[in-house]
JSON list of C-alpha atoms in Angstrom, two decimals:
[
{"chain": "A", "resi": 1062, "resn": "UNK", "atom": "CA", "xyz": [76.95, 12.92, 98.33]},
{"chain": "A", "resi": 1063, "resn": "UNK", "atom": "CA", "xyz": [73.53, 13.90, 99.18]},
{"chain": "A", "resi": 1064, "resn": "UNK", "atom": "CA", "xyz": [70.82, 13.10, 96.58]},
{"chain": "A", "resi": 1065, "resn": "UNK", "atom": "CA", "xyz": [67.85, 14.80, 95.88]},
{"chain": "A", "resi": 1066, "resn": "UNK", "atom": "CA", "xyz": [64.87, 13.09, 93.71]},
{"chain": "A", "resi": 1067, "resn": "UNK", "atom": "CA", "xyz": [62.15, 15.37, 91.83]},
{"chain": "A", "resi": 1068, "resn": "UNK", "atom": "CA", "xyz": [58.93, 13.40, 91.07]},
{"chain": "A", "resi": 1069, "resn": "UNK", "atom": "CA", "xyz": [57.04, 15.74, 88.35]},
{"chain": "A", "resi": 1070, "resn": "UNK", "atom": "CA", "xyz": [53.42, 14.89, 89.07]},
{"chain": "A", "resi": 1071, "resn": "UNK", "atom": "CA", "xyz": [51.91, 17.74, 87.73]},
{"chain": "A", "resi": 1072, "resn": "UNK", "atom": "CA", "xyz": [49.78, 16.03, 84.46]},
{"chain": "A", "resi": 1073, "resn": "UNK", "atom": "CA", "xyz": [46.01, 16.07, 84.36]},
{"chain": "A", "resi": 1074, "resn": "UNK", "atom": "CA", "xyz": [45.33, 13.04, 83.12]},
{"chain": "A", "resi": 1075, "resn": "UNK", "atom": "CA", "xyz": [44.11, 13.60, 80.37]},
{"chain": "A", "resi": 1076, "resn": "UNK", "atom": "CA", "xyz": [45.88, 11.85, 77.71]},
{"chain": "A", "resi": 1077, "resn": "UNK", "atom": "CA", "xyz": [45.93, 8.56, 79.44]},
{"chain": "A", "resi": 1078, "resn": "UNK", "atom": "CA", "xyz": [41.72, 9.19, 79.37]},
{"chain": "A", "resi": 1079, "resn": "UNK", "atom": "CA", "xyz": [41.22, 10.25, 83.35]},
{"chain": "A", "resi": 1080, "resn": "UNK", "atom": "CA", "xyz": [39.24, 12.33, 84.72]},
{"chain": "A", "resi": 1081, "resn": "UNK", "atom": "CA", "xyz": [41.88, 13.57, 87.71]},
{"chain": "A", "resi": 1082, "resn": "UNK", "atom": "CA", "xyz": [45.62, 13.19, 87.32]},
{"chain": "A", "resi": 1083, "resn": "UNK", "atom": "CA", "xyz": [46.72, 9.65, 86.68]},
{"chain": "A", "resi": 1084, "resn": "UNK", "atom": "CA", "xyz": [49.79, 9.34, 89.41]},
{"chain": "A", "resi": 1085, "resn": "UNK", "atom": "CA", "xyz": [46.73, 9.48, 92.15]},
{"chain": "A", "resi": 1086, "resn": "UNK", "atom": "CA", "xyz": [44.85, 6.31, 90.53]},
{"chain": "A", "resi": 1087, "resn": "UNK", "atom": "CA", "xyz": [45.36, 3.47, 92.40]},
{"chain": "A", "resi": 1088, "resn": "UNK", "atom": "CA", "xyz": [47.42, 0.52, 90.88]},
{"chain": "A", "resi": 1089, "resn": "UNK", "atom": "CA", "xyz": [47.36, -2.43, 92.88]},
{"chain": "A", "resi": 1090, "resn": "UNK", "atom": "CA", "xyz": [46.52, -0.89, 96.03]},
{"chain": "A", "resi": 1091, "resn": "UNK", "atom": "CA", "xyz": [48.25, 2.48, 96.12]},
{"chain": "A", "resi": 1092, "resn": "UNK", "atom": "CA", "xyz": [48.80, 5.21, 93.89]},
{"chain": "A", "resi": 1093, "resn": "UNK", "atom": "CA", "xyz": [51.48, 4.76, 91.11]},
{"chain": "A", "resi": 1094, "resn": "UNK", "atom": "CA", "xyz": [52.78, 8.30, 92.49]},
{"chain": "A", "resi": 1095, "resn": "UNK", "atom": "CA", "xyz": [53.28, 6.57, 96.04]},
{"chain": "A", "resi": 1096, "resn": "UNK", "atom": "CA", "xyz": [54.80, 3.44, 93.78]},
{"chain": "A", "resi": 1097, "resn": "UNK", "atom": "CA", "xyz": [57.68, 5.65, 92.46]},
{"chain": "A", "resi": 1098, "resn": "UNK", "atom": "CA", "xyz": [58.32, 7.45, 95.98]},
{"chain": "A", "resi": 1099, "resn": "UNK", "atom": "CA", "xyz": [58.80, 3.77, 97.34]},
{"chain": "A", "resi": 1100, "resn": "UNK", "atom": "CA", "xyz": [61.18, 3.07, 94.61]},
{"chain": "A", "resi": 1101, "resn": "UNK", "atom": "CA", "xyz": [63.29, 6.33, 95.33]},
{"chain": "A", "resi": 1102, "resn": "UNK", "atom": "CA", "xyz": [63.51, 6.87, 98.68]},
{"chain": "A", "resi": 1103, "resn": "UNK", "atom": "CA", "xyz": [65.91, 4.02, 99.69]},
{"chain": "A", "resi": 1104, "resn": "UNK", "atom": "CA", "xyz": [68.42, 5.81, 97.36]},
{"chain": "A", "resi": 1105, "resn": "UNK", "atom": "CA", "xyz": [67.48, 8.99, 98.43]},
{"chain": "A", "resi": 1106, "resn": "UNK", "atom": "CA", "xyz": [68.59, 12.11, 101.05]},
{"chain": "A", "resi": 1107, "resn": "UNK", "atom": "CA", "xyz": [64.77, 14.07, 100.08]},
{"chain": "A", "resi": 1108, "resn": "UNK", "atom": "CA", "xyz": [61.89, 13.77, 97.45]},
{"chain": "A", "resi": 1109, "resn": "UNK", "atom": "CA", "xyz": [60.55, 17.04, 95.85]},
{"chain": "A", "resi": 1110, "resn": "UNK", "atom": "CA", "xyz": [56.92, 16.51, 94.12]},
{"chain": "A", "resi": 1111, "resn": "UNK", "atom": "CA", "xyz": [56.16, 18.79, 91.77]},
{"chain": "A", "resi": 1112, "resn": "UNK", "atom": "CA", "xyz": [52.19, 18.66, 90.80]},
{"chain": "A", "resi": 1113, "resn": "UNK", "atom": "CA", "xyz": [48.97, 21.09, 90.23]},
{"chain": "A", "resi": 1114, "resn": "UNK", "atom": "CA", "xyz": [48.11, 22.43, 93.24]},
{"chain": "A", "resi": 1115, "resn": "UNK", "atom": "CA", "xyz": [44.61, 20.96, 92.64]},
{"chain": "A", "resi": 1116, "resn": "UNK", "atom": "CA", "xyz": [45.70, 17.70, 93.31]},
{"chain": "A", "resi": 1117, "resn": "UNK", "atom": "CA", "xyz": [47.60, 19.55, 96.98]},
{"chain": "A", "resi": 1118, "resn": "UNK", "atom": "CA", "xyz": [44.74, 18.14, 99.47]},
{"chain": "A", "resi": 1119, "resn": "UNK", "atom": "CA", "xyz": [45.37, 14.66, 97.73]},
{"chain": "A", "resi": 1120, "resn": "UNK", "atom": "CA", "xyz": [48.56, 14.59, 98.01]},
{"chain": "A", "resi": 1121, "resn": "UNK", "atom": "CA", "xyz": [48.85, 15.86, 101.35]},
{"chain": "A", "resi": 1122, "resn": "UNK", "atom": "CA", "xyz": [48.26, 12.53, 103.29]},
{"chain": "A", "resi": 1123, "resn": "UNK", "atom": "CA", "xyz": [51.20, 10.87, 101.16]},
{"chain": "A", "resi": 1124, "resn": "UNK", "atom": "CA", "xyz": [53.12, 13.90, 102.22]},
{"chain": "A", "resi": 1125, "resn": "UNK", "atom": "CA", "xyz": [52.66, 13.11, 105.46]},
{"chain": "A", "resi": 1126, "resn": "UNK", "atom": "CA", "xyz": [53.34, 9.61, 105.68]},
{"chain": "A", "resi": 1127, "resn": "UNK", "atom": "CA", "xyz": [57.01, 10.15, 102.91]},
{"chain": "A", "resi": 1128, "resn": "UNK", "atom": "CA", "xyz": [57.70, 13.47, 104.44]},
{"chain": "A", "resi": 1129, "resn": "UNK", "atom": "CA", "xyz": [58.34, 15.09, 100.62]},
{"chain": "A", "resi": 1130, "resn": "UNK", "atom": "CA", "xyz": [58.67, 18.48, 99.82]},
{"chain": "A", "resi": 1131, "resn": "UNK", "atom": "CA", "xyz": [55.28, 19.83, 97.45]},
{"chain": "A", "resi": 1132, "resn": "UNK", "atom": "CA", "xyz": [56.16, 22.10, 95.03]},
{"chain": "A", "resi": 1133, "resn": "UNK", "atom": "CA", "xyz": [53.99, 24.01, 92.87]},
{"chain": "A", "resi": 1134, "resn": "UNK", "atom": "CA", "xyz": [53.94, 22.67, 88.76]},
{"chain": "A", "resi": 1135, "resn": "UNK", "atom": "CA", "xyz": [54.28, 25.09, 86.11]},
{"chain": "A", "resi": 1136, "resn": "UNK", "atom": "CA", "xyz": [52.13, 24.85, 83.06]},
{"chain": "A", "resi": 1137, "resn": "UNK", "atom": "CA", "xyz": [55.02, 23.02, 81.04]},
{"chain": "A", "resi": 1138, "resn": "UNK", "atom": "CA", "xyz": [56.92, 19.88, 82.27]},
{"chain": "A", "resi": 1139, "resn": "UNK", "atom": "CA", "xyz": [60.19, 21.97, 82.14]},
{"chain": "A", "resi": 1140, "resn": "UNK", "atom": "CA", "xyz": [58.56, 24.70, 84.21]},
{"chain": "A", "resi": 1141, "resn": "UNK", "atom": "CA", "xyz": [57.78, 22.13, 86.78]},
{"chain": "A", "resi": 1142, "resn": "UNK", "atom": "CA", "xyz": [61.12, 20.63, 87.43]},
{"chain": "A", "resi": 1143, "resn": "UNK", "atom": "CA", "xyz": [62.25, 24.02, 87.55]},
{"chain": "A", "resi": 1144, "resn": "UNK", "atom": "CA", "xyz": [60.33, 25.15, 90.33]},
{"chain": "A", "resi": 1145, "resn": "UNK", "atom": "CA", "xyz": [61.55, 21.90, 91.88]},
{"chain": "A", "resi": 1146, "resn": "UNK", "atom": "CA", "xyz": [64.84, 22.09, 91.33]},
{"chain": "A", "resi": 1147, "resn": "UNK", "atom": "CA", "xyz": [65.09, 25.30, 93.45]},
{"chain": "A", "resi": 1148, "resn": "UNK", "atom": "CA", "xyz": [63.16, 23.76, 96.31]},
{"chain": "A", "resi": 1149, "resn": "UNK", "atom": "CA", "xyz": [66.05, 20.84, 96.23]},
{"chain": "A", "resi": 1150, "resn": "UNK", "atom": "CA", "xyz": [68.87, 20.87, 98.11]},
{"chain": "A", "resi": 1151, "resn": "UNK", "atom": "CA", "xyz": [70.92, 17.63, 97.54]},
{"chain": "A", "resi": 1152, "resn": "UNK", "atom": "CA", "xyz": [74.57, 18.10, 95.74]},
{"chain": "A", "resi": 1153, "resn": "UNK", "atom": "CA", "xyz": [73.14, 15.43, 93.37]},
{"chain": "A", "resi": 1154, "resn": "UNK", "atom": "CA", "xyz": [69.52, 16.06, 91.47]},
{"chain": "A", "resi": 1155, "resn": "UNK", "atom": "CA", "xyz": [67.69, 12.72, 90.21]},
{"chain": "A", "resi": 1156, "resn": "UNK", "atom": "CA", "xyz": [64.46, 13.80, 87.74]},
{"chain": "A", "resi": 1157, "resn": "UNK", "atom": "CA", "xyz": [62.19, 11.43, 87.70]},
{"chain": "A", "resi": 1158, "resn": "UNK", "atom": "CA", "xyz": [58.40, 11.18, 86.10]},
{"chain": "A", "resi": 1159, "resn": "UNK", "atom": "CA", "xyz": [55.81, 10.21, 88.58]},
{"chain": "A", "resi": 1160, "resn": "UNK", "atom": "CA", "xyz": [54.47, 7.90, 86.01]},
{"chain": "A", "resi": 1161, "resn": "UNK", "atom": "CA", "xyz": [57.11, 5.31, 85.71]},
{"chain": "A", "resi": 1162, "resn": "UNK", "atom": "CA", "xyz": [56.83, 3.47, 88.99]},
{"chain": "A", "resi": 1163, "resn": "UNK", "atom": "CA", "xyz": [58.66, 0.23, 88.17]},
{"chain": "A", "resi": 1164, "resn": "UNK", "atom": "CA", "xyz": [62.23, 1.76, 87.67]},
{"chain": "A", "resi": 1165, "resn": "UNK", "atom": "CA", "xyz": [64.85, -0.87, 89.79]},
{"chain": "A", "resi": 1166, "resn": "UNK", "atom": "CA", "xyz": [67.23, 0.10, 92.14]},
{"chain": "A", "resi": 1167, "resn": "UNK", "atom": "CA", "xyz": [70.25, -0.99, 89.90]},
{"chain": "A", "resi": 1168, "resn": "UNK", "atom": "CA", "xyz": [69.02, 2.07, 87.77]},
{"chain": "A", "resi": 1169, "resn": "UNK", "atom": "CA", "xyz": [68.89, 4.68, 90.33]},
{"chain": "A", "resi": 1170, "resn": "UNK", "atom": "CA", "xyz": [72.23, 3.69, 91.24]},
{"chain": "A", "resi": 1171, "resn": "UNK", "atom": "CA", "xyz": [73.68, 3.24, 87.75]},
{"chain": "A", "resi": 1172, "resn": "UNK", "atom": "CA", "xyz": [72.35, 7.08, 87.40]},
{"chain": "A", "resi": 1173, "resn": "UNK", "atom": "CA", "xyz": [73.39, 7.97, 90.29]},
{"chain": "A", "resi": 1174, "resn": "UNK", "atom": "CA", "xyz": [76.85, 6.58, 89.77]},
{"chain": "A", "resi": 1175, "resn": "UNK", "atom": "CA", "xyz": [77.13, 8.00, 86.01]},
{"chain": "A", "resi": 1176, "resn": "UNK", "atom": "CA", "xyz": [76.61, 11.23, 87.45]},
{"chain": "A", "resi": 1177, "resn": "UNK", "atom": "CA", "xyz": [79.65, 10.76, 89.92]},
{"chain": "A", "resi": 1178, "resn": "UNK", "atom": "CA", "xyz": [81.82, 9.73, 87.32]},
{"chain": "A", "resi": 1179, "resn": "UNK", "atom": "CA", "xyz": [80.84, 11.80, 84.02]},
{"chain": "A", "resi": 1180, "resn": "UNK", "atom": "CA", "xyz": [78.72, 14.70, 85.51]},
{"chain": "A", "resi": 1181, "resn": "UNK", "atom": "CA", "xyz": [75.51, 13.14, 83.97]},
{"chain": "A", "resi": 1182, "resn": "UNK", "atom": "CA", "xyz": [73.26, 10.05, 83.65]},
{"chain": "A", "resi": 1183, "resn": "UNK", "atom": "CA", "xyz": [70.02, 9.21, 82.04]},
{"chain": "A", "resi": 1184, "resn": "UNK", "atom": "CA", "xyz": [68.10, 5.52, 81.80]},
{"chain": "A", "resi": 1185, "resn": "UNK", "atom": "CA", "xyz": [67.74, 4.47, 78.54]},
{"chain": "A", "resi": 1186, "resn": "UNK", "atom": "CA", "xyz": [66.87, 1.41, 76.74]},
{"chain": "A", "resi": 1187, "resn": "UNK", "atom": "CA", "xyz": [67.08, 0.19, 73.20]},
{"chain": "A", "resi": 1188, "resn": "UNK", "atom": "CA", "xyz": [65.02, 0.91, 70.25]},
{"chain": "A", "resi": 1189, "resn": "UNK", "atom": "CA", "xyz": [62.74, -1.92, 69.01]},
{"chain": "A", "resi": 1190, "resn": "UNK", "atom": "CA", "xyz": [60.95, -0.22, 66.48]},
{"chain": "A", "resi": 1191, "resn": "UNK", "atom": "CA", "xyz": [62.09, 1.07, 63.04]},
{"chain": "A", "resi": 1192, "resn": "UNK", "atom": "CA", "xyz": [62.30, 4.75, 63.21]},
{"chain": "A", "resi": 1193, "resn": "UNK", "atom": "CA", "xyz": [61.71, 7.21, 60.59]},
{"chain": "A", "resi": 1194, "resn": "UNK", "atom": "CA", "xyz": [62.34, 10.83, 60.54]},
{"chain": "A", "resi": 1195, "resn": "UNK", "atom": "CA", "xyz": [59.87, 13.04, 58.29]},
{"chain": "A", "resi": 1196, "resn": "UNK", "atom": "CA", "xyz": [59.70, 16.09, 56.96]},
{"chain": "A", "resi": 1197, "resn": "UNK", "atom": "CA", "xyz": [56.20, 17.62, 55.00]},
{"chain": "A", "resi": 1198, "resn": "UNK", "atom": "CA", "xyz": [54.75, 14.33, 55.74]},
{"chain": "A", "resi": 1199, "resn": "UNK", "atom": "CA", "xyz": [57.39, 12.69, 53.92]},
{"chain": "A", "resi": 1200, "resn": "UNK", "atom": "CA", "xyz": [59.88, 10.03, 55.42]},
{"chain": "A", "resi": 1201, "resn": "UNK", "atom": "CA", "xyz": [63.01, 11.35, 54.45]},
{"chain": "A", "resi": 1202, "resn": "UNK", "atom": "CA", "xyz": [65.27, 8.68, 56.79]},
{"chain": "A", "resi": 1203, "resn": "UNK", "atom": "CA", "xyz": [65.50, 6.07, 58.25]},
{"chain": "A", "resi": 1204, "resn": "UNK", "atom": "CA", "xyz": [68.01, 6.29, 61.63]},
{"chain": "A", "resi": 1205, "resn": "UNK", "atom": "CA", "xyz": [69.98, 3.10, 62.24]},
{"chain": "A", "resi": 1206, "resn": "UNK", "atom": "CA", "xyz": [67.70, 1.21, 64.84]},
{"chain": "A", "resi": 1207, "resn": "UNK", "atom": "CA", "xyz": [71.11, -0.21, 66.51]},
{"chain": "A", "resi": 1208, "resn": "UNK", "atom": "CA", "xyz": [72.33, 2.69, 67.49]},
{"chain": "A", "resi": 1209, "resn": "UNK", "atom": "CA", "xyz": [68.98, 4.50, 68.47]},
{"chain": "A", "resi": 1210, "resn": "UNK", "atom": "CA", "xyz": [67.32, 4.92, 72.81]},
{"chain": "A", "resi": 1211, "resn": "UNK", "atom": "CA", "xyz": [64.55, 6.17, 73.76]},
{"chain": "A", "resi": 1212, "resn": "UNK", "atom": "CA", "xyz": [65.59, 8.07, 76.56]},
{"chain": "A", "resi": 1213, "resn": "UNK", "atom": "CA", "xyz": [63.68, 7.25, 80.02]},
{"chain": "A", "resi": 1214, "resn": "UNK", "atom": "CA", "xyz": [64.17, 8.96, 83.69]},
{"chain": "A", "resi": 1215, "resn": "UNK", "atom": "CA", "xyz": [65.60, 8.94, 85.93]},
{"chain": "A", "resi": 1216, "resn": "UNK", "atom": "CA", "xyz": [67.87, 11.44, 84.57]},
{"chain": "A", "resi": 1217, "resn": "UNK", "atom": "CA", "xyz": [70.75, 12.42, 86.89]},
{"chain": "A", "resi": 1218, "resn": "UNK", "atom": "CA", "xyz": [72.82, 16.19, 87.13]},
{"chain": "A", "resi": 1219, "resn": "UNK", "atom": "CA", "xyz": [74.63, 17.49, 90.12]},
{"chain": "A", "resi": 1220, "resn": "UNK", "atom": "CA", "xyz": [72.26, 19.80, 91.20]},
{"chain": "A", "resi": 1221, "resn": "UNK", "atom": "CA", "xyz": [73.95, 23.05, 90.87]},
{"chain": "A", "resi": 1222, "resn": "UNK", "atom": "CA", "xyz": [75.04, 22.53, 87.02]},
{"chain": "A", "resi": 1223, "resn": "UNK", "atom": "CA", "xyz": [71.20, 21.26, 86.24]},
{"chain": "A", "resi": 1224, "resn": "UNK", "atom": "CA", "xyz": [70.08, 24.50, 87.83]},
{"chain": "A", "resi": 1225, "resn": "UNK", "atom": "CA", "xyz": [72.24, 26.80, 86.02]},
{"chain": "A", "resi": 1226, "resn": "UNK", "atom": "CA", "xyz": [71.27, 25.22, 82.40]},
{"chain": "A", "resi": 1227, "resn": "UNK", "atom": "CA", "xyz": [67.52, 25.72, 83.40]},
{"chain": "A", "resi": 1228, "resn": "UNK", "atom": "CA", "xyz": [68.44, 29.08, 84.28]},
{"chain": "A", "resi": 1229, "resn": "UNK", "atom": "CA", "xyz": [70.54, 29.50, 80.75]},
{"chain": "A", "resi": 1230, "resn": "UNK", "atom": "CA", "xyz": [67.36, 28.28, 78.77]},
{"chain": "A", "resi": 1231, "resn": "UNK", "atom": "CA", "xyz": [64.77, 30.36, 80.85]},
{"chain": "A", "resi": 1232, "resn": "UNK", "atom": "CA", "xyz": [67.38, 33.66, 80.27]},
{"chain": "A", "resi": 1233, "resn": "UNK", "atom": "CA", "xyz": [66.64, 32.80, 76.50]},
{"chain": "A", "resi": 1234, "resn": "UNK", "atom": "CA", "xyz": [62.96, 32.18, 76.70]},
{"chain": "A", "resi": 1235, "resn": "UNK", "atom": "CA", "xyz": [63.35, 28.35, 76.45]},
{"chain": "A", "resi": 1236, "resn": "UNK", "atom": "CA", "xyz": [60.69, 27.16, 78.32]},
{"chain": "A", "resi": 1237, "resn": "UNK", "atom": "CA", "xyz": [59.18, 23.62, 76.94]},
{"chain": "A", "resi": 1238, "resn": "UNK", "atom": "CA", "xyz": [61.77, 20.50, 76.60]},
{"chain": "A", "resi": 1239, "resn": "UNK", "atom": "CA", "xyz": [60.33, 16.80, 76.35]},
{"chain": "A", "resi": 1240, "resn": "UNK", "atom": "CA", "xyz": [63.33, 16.03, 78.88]},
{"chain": "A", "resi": 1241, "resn": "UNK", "atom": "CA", "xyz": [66.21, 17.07, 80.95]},
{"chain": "A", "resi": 1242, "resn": "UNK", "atom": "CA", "xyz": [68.82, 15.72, 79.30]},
{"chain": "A", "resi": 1243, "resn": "UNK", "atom": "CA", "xyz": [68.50, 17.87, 76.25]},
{"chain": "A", "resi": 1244, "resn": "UNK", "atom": "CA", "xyz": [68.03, 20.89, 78.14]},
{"chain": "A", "resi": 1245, "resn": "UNK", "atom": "CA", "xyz": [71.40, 19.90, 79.90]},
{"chain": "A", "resi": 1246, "resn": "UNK", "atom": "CA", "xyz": [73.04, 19.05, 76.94]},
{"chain": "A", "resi": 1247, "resn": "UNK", "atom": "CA", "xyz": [72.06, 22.32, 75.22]},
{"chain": "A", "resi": 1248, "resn": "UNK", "atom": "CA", "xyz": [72.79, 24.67, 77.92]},
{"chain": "A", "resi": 1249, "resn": "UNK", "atom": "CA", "xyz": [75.59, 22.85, 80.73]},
{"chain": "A", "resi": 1250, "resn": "UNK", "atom": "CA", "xyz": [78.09, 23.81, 78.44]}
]
């Protein structure tokens, strides 16, 4: 099956304290952007990056040299992925954020296996941390720690069903999710 991988790239910066987007700053010699394409692409049939077009002239050298497709970023992560998603073509969609360049290849093809098998996969790893859940700046629970993830990318879908849940949640005015797994999991169904 053909596999498509969509980088979002589209951040400012900001919050990590940069003055330009932080997937461009160089980390040991090349850009942790280019780190996460080099990651991908051996499990890969195409790589969409979706980023601010004022980062475009940038990025166009690394486009060059990885031969990805550029797609505009919305103004919300979810709107970005979405514009990437419909530039992708592979039968299987892998989301990935630009900023985690140190995923391994047994995790791409765990994902990429889980979706295979169970039409889905995300990376996640254990909580450490005690959690707490508040309401009114009150903590009202504590959530058992051993059953608690964070959730990480890459996330895996088959491309088509991914597509139609963004297009569920968009139909509904759903626009911001913190990941793709949650849209999925709200609208595949």
């Amino acid at each position: 099956m053909s596999v498509s991988v969509i980088l979002c790239a589209a951040g400012k910066g900001t919050r990590a304290g940069f003055e330009k987007n932080k997937l461009l700053v160089p980390l040991l010699g090349i850009s942790i952007l280019e780190r996460s394409i080099c990651a991908l692409l051996p499990y890969c049939d195409e790589v969409v990056v979706s980023a601010n077009p004022r980062d475009f002239d940038e990025l166009l050298p690394l486009q060059n040299k990885y031969g990805f497709i550029l797609v505009e970023g919305g103004a919300t992560r979810t709107q970005s992925v979405f514009n990437a998603l419909k530039a992708s073509t592979g039968e299987i969609v892998l989301v990935h954020d630009g900023a985690r360049p140190y995923l391994t290849g047994a995790c791409i093809q765990d994902c990429i296996k889980s979706v295979q098998t169970h039409g889905s996969g995300i990376c996640a790893v254990p909580v450490v941390d005690t959690l707490a859940t508040e309401r009114d700046g009150v903590i009202v629970s504590y959530p058992e720690r051993a059953r608690s993830f964070a959730v990480q990318t890459p996330q895996g879908f088959y491309l088509k069903d991914l597509l139609s849940a963004y297009e569920k949640a968009f139909a509904e005015g759903k626009t911001e999710f913190t990941d793709d797994s949650s849209l999925y999991a709200t609208y595949a169904c």
